[in-house]
mmCIF file with all atom_site columns, C-alpha atoms in Angstrom:
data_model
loop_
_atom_site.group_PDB
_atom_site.id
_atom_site.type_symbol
_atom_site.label_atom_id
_atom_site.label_alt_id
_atom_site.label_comp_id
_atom_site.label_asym_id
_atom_site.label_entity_id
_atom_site.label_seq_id
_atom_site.pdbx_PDB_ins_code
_atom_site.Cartn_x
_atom_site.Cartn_y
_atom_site.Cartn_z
_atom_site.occupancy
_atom_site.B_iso_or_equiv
_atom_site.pdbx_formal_charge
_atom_site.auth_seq_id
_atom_site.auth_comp_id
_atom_site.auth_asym_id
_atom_site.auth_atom_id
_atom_site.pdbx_PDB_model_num
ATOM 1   C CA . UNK A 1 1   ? 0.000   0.000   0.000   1.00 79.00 ? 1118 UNK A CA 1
ATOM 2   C CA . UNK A 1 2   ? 2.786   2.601   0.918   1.00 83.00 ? 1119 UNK A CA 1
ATOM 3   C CA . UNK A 1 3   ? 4.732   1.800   -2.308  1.00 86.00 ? 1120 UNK A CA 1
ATOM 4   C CA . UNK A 1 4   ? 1.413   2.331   -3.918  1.00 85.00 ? 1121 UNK A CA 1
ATOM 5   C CA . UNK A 1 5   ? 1.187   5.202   -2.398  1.00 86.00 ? 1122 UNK A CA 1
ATOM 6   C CA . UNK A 1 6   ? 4.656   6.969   -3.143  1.00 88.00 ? 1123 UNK A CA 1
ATOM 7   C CA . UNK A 1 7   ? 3.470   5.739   -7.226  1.00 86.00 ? 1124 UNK A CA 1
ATOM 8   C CA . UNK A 1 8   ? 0.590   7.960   -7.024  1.00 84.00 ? 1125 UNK A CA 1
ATOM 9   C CA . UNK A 1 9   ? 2.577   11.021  -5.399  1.00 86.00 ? 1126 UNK A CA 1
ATOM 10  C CA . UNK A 1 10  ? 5.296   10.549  -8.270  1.00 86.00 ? 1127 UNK A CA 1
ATOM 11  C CA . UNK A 1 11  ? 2.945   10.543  -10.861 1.00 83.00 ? 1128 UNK A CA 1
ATOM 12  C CA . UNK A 1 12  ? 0.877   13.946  -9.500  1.00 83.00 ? 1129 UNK A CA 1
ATOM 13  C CA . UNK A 1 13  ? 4.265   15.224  -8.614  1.00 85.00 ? 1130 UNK A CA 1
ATOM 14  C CA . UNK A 1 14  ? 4.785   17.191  -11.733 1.00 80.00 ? 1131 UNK A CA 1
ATOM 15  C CA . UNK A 1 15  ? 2.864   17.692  -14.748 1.00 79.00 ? 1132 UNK A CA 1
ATOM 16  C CA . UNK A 1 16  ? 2.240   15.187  -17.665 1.00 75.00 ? 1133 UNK A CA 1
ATOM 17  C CA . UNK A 1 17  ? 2.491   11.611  -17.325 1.00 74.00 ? 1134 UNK A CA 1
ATOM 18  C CA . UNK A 1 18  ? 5.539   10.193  -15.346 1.00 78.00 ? 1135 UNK A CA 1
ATOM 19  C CA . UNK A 1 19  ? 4.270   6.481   -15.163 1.00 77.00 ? 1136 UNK A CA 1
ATOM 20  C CA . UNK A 1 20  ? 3.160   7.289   -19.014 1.00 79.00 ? 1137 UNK A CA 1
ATOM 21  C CA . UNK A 1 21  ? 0.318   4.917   -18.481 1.00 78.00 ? 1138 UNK A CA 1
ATOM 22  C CA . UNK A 1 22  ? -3.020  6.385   -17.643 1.00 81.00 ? 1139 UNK A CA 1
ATOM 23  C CA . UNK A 1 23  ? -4.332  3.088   -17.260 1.00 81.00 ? 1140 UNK A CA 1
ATOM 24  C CA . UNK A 1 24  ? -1.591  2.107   -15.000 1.00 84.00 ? 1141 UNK A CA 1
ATOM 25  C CA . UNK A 1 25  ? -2.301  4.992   -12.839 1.00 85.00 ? 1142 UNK A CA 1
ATOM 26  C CA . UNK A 1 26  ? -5.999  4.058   -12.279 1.00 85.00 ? 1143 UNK A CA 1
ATOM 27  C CA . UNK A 1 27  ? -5.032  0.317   -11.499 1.00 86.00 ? 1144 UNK A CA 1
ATOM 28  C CA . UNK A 1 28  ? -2.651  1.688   -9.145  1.00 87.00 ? 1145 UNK A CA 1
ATOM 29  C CA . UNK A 1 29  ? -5.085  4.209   -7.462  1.00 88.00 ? 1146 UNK A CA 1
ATOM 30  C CA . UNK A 1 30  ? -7.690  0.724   -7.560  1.00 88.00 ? 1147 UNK A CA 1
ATOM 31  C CA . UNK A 1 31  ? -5.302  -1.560  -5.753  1.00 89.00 ? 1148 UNK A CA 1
ATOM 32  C CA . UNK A 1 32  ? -4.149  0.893   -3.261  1.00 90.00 ? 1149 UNK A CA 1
ATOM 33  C CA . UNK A 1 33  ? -7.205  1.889   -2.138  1.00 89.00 ? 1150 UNK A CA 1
ATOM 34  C CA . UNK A 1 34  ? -8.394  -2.144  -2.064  1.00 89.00 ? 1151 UNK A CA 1
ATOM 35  C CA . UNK A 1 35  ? -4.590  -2.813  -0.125  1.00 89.00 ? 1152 UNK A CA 1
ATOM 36  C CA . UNK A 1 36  ? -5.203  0.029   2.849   1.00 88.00 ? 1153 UNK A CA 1
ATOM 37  C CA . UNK A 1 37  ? -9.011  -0.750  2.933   1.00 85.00 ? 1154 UNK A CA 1
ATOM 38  C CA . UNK A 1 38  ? -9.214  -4.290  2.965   1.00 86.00 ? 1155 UNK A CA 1
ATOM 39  C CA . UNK A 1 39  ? -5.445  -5.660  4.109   1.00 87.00 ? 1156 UNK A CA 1
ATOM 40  C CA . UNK A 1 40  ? -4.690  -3.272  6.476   1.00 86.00 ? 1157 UNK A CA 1
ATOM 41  C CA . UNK A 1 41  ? -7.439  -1.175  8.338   1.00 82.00 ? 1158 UNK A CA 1
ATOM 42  C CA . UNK A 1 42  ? -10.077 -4.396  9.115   1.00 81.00 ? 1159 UNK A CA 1
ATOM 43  C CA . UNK A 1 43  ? -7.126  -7.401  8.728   1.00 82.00 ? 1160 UNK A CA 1
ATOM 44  C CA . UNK A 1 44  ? -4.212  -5.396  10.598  1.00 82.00 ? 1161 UNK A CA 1
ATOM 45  C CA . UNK A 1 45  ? -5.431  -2.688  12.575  1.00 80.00 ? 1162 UNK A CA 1
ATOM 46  C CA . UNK A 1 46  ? -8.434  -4.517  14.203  1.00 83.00 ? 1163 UNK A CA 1
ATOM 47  C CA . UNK A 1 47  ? -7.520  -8.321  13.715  1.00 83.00 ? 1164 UNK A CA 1
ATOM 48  C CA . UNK A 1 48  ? -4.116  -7.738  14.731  1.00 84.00 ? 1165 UNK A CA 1
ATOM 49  C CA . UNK A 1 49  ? -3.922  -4.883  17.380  1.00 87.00 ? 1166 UNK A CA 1
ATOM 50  C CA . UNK A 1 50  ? -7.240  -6.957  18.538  1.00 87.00 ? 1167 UNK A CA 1
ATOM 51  C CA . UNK A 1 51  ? -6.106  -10.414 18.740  1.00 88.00 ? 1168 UNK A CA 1
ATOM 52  C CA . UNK A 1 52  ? -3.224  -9.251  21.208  1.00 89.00 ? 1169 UNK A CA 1
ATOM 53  C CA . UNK A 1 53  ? -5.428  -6.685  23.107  1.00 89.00 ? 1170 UNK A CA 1
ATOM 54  C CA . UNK A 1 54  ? -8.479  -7.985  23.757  1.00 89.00 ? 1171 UNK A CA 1
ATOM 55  C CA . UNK A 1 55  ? -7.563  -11.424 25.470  1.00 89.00 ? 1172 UNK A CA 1
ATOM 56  C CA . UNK A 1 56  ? -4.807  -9.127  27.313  1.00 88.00 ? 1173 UNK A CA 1
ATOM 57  C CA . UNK A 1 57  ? -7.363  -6.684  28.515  1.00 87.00 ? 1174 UNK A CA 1
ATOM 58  C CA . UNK A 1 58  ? -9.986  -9.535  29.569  1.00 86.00 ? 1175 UNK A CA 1
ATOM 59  C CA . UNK A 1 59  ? -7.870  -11.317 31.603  1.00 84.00 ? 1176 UNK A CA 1
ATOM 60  C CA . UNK A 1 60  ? -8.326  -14.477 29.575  1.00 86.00 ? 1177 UNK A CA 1
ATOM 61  C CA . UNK A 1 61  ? -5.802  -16.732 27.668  1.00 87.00 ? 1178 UNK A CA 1
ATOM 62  C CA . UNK A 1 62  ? -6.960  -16.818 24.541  1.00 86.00 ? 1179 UNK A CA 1
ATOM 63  C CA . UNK A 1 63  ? -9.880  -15.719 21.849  1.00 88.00 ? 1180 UNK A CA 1
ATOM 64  C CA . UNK A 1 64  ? -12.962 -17.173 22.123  1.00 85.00 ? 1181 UNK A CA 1
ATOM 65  C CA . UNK A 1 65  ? -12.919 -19.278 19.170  1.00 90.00 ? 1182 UNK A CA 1
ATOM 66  C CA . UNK A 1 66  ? -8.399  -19.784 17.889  1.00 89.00 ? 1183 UNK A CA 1
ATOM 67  C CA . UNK A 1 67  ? -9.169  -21.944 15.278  1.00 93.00 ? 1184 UNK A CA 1
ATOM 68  C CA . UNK A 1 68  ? -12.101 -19.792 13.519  1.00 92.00 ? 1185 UNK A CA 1
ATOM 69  C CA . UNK A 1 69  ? -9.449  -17.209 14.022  1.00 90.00 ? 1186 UNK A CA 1
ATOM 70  C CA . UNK A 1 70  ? -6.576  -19.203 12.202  1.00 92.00 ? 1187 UNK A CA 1
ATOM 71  C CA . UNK A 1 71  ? -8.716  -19.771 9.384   1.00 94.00 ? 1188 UNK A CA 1
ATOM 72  C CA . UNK A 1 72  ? -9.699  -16.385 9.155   1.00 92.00 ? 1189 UNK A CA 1
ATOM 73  C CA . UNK A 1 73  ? -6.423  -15.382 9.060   1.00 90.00 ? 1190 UNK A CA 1
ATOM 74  C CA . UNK A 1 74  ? -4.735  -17.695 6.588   1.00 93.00 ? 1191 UNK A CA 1
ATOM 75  C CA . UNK A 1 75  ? -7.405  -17.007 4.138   1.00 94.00 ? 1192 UNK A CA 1
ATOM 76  C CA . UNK A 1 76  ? -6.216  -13.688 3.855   1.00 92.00 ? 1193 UNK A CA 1
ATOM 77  C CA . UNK A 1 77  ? -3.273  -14.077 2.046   1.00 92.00 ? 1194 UNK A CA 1
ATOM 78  C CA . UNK A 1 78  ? -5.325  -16.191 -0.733  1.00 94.00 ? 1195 UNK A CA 1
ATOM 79  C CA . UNK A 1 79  ? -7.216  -12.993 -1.030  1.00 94.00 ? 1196 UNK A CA 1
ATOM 80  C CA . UNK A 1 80  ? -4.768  -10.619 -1.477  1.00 92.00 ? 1197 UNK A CA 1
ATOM 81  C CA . UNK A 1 81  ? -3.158  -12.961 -4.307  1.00 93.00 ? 1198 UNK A CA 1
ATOM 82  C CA . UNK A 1 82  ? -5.854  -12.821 -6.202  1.00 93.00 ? 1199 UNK A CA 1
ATOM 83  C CA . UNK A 1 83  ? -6.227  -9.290  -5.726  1.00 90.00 ? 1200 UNK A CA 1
ATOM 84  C CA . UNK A 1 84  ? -2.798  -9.262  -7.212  1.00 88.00 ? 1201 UNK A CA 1
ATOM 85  C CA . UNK A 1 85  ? -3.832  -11.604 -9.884  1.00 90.00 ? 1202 UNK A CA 1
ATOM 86  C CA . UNK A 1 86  ? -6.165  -9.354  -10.659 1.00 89.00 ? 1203 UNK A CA 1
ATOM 87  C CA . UNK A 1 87  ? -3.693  -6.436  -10.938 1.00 85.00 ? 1204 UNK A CA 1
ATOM 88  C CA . UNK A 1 88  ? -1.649  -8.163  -13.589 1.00 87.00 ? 1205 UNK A CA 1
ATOM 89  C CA . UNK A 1 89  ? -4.583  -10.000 -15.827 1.00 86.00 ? 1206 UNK A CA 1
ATOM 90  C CA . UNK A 1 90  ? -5.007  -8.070  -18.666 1.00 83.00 ? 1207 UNK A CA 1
ATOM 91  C CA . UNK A 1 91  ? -4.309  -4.690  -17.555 1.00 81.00 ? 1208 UNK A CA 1
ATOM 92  C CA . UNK A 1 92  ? -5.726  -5.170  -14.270 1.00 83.00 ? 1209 UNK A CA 1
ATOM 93  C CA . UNK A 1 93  ? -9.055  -3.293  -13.035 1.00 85.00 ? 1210 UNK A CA 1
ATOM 94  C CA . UNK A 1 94  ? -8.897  0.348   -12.846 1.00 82.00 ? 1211 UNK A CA 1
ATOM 95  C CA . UNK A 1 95  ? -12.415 1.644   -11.808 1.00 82.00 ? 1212 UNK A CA 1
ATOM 96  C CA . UNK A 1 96  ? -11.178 3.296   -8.340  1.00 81.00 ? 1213 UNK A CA 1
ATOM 97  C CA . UNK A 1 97  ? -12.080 0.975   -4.996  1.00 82.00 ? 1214 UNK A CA 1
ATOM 98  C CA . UNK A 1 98  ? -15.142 1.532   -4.849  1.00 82.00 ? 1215 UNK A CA 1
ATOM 99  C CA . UNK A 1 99  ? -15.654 -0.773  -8.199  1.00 83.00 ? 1216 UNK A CA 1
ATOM 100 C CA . UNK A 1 100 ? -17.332 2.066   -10.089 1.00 79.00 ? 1217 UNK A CA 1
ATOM 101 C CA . UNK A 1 101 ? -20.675 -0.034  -11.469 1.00 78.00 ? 1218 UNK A CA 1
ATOM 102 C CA . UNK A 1 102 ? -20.273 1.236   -15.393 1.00 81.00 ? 1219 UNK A CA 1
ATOM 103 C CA . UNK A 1 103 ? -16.371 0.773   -15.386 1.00 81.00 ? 1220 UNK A CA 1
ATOM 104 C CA . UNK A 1 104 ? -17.128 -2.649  -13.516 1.00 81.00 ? 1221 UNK A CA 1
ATOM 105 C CA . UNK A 1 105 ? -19.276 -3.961  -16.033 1.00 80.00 ? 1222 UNK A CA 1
ATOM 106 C CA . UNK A 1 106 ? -18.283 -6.215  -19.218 1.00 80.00 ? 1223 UNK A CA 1
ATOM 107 C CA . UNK A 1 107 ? -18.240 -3.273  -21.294 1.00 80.00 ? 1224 UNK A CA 1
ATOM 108 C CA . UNK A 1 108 ? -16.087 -1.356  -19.392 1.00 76.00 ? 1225 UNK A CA 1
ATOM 109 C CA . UNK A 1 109 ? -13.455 -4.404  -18.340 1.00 78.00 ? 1226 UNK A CA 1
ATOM 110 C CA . UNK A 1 110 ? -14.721 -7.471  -20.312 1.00 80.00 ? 1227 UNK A CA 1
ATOM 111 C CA . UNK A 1 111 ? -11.325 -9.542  -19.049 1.00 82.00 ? 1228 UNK A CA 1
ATOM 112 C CA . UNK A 1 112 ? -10.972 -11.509 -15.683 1.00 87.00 ? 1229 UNK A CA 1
ATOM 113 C CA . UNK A 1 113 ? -8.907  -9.014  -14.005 1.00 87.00 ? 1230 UNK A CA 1
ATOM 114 C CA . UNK A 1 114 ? -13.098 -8.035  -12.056 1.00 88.00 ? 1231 UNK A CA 1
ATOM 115 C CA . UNK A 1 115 ? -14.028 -11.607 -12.260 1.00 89.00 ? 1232 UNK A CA 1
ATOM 116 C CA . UNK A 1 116 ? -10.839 -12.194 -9.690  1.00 90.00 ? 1233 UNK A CA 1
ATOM 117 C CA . UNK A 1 117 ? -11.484 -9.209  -8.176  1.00 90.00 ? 1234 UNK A CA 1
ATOM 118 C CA . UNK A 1 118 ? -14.618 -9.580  -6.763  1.00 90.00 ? 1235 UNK A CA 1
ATOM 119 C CA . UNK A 1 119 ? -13.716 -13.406 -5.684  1.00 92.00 ? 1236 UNK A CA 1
ATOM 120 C CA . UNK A 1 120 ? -10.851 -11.469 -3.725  1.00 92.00 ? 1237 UNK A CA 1
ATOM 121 C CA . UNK A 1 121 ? -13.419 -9.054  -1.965  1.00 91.00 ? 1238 UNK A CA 1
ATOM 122 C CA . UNK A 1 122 ? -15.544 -12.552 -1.525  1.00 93.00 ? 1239 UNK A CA 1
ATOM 123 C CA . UNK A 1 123 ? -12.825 -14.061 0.671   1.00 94.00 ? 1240 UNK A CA 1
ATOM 124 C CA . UNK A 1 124 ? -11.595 -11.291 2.584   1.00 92.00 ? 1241 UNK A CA 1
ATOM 125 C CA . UNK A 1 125 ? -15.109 -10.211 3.319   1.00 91.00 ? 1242 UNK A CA 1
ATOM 126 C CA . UNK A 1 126 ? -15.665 -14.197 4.624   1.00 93.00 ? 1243 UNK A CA 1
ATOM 127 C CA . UNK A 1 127 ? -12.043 -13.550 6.291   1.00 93.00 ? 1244 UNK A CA 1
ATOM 128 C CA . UNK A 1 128 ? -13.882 -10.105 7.713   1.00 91.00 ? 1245 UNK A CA 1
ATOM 129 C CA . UNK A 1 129 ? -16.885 -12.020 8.780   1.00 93.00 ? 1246 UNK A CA 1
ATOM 130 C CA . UNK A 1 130 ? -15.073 -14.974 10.422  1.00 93.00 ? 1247 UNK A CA 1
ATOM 131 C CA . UNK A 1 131 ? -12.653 -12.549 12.459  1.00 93.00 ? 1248 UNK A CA 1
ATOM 132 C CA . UNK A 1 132 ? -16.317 -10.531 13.830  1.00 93.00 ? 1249 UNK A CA 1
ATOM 133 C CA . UNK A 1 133 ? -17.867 -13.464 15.181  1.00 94.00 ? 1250 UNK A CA 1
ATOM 134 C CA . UNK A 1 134 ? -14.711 -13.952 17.136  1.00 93.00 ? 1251 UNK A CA 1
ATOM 135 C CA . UNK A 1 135 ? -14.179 -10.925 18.712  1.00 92.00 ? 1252 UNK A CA 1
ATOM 136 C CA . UNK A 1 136 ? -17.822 -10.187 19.331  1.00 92.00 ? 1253 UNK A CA 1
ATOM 137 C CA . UNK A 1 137 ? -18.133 -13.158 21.164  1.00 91.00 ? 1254 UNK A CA 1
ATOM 138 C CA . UNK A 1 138 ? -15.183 -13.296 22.821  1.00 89.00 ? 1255 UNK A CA 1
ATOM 139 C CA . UNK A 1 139 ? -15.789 -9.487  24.163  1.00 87.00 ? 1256 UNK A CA 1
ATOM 140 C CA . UNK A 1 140 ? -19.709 -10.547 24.926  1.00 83.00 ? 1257 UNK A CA 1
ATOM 141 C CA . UNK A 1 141 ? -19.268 -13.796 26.510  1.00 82.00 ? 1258 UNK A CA 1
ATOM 142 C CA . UNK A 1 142 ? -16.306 -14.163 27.339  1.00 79.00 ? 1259 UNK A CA 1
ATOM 143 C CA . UNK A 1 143 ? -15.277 -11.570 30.247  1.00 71.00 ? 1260 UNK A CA 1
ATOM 144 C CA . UNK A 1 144 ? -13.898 -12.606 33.496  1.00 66.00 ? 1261 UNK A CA 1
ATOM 145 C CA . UNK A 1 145 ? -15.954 -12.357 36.193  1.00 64.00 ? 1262 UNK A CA 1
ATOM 146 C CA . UNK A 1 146 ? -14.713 -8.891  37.599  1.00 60.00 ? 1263 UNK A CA 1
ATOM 147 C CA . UNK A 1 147 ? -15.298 -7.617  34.030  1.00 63.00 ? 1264 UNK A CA 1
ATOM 148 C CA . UNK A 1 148 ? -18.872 -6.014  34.094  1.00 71.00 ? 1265 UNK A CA 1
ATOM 149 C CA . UNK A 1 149 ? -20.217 -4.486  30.393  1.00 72.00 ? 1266 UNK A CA 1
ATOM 150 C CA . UNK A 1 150 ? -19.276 -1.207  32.159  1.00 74.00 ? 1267 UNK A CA 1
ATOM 151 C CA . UNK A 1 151 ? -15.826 -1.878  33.420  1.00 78.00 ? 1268 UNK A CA 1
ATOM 152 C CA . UNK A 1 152 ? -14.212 -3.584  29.895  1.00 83.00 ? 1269 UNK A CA 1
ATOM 153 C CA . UNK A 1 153 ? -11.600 -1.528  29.248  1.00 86.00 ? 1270 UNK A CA 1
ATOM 154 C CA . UNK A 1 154 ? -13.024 0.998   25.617  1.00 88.00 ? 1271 UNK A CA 1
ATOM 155 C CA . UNK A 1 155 ? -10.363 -0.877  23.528  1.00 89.00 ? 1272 UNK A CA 1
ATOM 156 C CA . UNK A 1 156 ? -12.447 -3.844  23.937  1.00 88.00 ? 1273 UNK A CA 1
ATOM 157 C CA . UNK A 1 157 ? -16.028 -2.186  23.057  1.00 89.00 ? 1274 UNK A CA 1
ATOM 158 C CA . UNK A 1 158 ? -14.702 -0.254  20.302  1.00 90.00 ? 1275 UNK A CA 1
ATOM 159 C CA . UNK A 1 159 ? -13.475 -3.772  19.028  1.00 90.00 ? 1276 UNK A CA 1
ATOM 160 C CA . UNK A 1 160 ? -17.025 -5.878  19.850  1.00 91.00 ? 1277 UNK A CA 1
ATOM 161 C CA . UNK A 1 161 ? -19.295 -2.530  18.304  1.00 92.00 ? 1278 UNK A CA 1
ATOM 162 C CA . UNK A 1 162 ? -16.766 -2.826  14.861  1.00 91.00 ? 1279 UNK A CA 1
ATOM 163 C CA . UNK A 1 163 ? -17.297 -6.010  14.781  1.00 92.00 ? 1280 UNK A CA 1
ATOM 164 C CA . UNK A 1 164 ? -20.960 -6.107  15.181  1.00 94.00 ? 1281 UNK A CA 1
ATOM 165 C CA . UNK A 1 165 ? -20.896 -3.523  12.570  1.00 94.00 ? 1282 UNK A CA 1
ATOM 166 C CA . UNK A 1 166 ? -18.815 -5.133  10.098  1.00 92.00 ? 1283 UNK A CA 1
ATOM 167 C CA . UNK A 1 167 ? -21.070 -8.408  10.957  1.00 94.00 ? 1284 UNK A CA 1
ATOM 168 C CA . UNK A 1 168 ? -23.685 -6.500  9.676   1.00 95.00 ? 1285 UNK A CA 1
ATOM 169 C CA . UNK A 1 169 ? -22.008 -4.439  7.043   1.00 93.00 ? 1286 UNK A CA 1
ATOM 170 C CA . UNK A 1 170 ? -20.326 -7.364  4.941   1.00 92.00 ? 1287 UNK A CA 1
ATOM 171 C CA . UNK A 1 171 ? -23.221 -9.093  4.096   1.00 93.00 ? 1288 UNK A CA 1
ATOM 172 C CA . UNK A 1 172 ? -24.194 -6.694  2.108   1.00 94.00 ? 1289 UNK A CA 1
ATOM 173 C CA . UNK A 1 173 ? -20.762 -6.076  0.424   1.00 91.00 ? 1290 UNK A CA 1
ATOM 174 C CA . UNK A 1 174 ? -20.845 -9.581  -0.297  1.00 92.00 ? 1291 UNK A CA 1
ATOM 175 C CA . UNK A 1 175 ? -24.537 -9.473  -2.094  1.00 94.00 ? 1292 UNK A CA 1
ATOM 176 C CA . UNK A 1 176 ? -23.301 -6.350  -3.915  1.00 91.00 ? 1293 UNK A CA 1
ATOM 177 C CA . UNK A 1 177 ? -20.201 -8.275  -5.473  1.00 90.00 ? 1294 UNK A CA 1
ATOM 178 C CA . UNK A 1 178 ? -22.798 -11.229 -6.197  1.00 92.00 ? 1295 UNK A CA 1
ATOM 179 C CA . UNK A 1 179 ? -24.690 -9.259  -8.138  1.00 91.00 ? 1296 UNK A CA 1
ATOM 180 C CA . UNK A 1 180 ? -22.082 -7.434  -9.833  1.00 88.00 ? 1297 UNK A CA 1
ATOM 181 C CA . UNK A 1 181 ? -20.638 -10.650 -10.898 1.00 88.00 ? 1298 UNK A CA 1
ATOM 182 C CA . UNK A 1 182 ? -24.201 -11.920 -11.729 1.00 89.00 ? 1299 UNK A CA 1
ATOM 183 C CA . UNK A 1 183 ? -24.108 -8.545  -14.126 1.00 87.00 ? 1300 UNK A CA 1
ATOM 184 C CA . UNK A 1 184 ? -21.140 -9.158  -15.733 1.00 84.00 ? 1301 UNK A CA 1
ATOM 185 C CA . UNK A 1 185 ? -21.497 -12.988 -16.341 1.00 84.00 ? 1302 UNK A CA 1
#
C-alpha cells in the first residue's frame, strides 16, 4: 500500500504523465485503495492490534474461538493474491475501490482481471466475517468475572461494536459483489 502510495505522489508530482500509463495509474489508485481498505485497516489494525489486546485486557488466555481465528487469518493471504492476480490479468481493473458499477461492467473491463477481483473481496469479506464473530463473542461472553459491560476496558467495546458492525455491514458487500458478478457474467 505505501509503495502504492509513493506511485501515485510521483505521478501527480509534476505535470504530464511520469508512469506514461493512464491506465496504469488508475489500477494503481484501484489496488491501493483495495490494499489500505481491505489488508490493512479491518485485517491489521483490528484483527491484529485486537487479537493481542483484547484477550490481554480480559484477563483471559486466549480468543474465544483460535481456530475460527486461524482460518480467518490464513485465508487472507489467498485474497490478497488474487487481488494481485487481478492487478496483472489483462491490464488489471482500474475503476477506483469503490468498483465504479459502469467501469465494472463487461463493457467497461470485459477480461478476468473483475471476475478475480470480486472473488478477492468474496474471501476477505468471509475472512472479515469470520474474524467478527470472534471478537464479538469473545468481548460478549467471554469476560472474566470482575469484568462487568461497564468496566471492559473501551479498547475492547470499540473492538465488539466494529465487529458487530462489520457483521452486519459485509453481508451486504458480499450481495453487492454477487450481483455485480451476476451482471457481468
Amino acid at each position: 500500500g505505501t509503495g502504492f502510495s509513493v506511485l501515485i505522489r510521483l505521478e501527480l508530482s509534476a505535470p504530464g504523465s511520469v508512469l506514461g500509463d493512464f491506465q496504469l495509474y488508475n489500477l494503481i489508485v484501484t489496488t491501493h485503495g483495495l490494499v489500505m481498505i481491505f489488508f490493512l485497516v479491518m485485517p491489521m489494525m483490528m484483527g491484529g492490534f485486537g487479537n493481542w489486546l483484547v484477550p490481554m485486557m480480559l484477563s483471559l488466555p486466549d480468543m474465544g474461538f483460535p481456530r475460527l481465528n486461524n482460518v480467518s487469518f490464513w485465508v487472507l493471504p489467498v485474497s490478497m493474491g488474487l487481488l494481485f492476480c487481478s492487478a496483472f490479468s489483462e491490464g488489471g481493473f482500474g475503476g477506483g475501490w469503490t468498483l465504479y458499477p459502469p467501469l465494472s461492467s463487461v463493457m467497461g473491463h470485459s477480461g478476468p482481471a473483475m471476475d478475480f477481483l470480486i472473488l478477492s473481496l468474496h474471501i476477505g469479506g468471509a475472512s472479515s466475517i469470520m474474524a467478527s464473530i470472534n471478537f464479538y463473542s469473545t468481548w460478549g461472553n467471554m469476560r472474566a468475572g470482575c469484568h462487568q459491560f461497564y468496566r471492559v476496558p473501551l479498547f475492547c467495546t470499540s473492538i465488539g461494536v466494529t465487529s458487530f458492525l462489520l457483521i452486519l455491514a459485509m453481508p451486504v458487500l458480499a450481495g453487492a459483489l454477487t450481483m455485480l458478478l451476476t451482471d457481468r457474467n
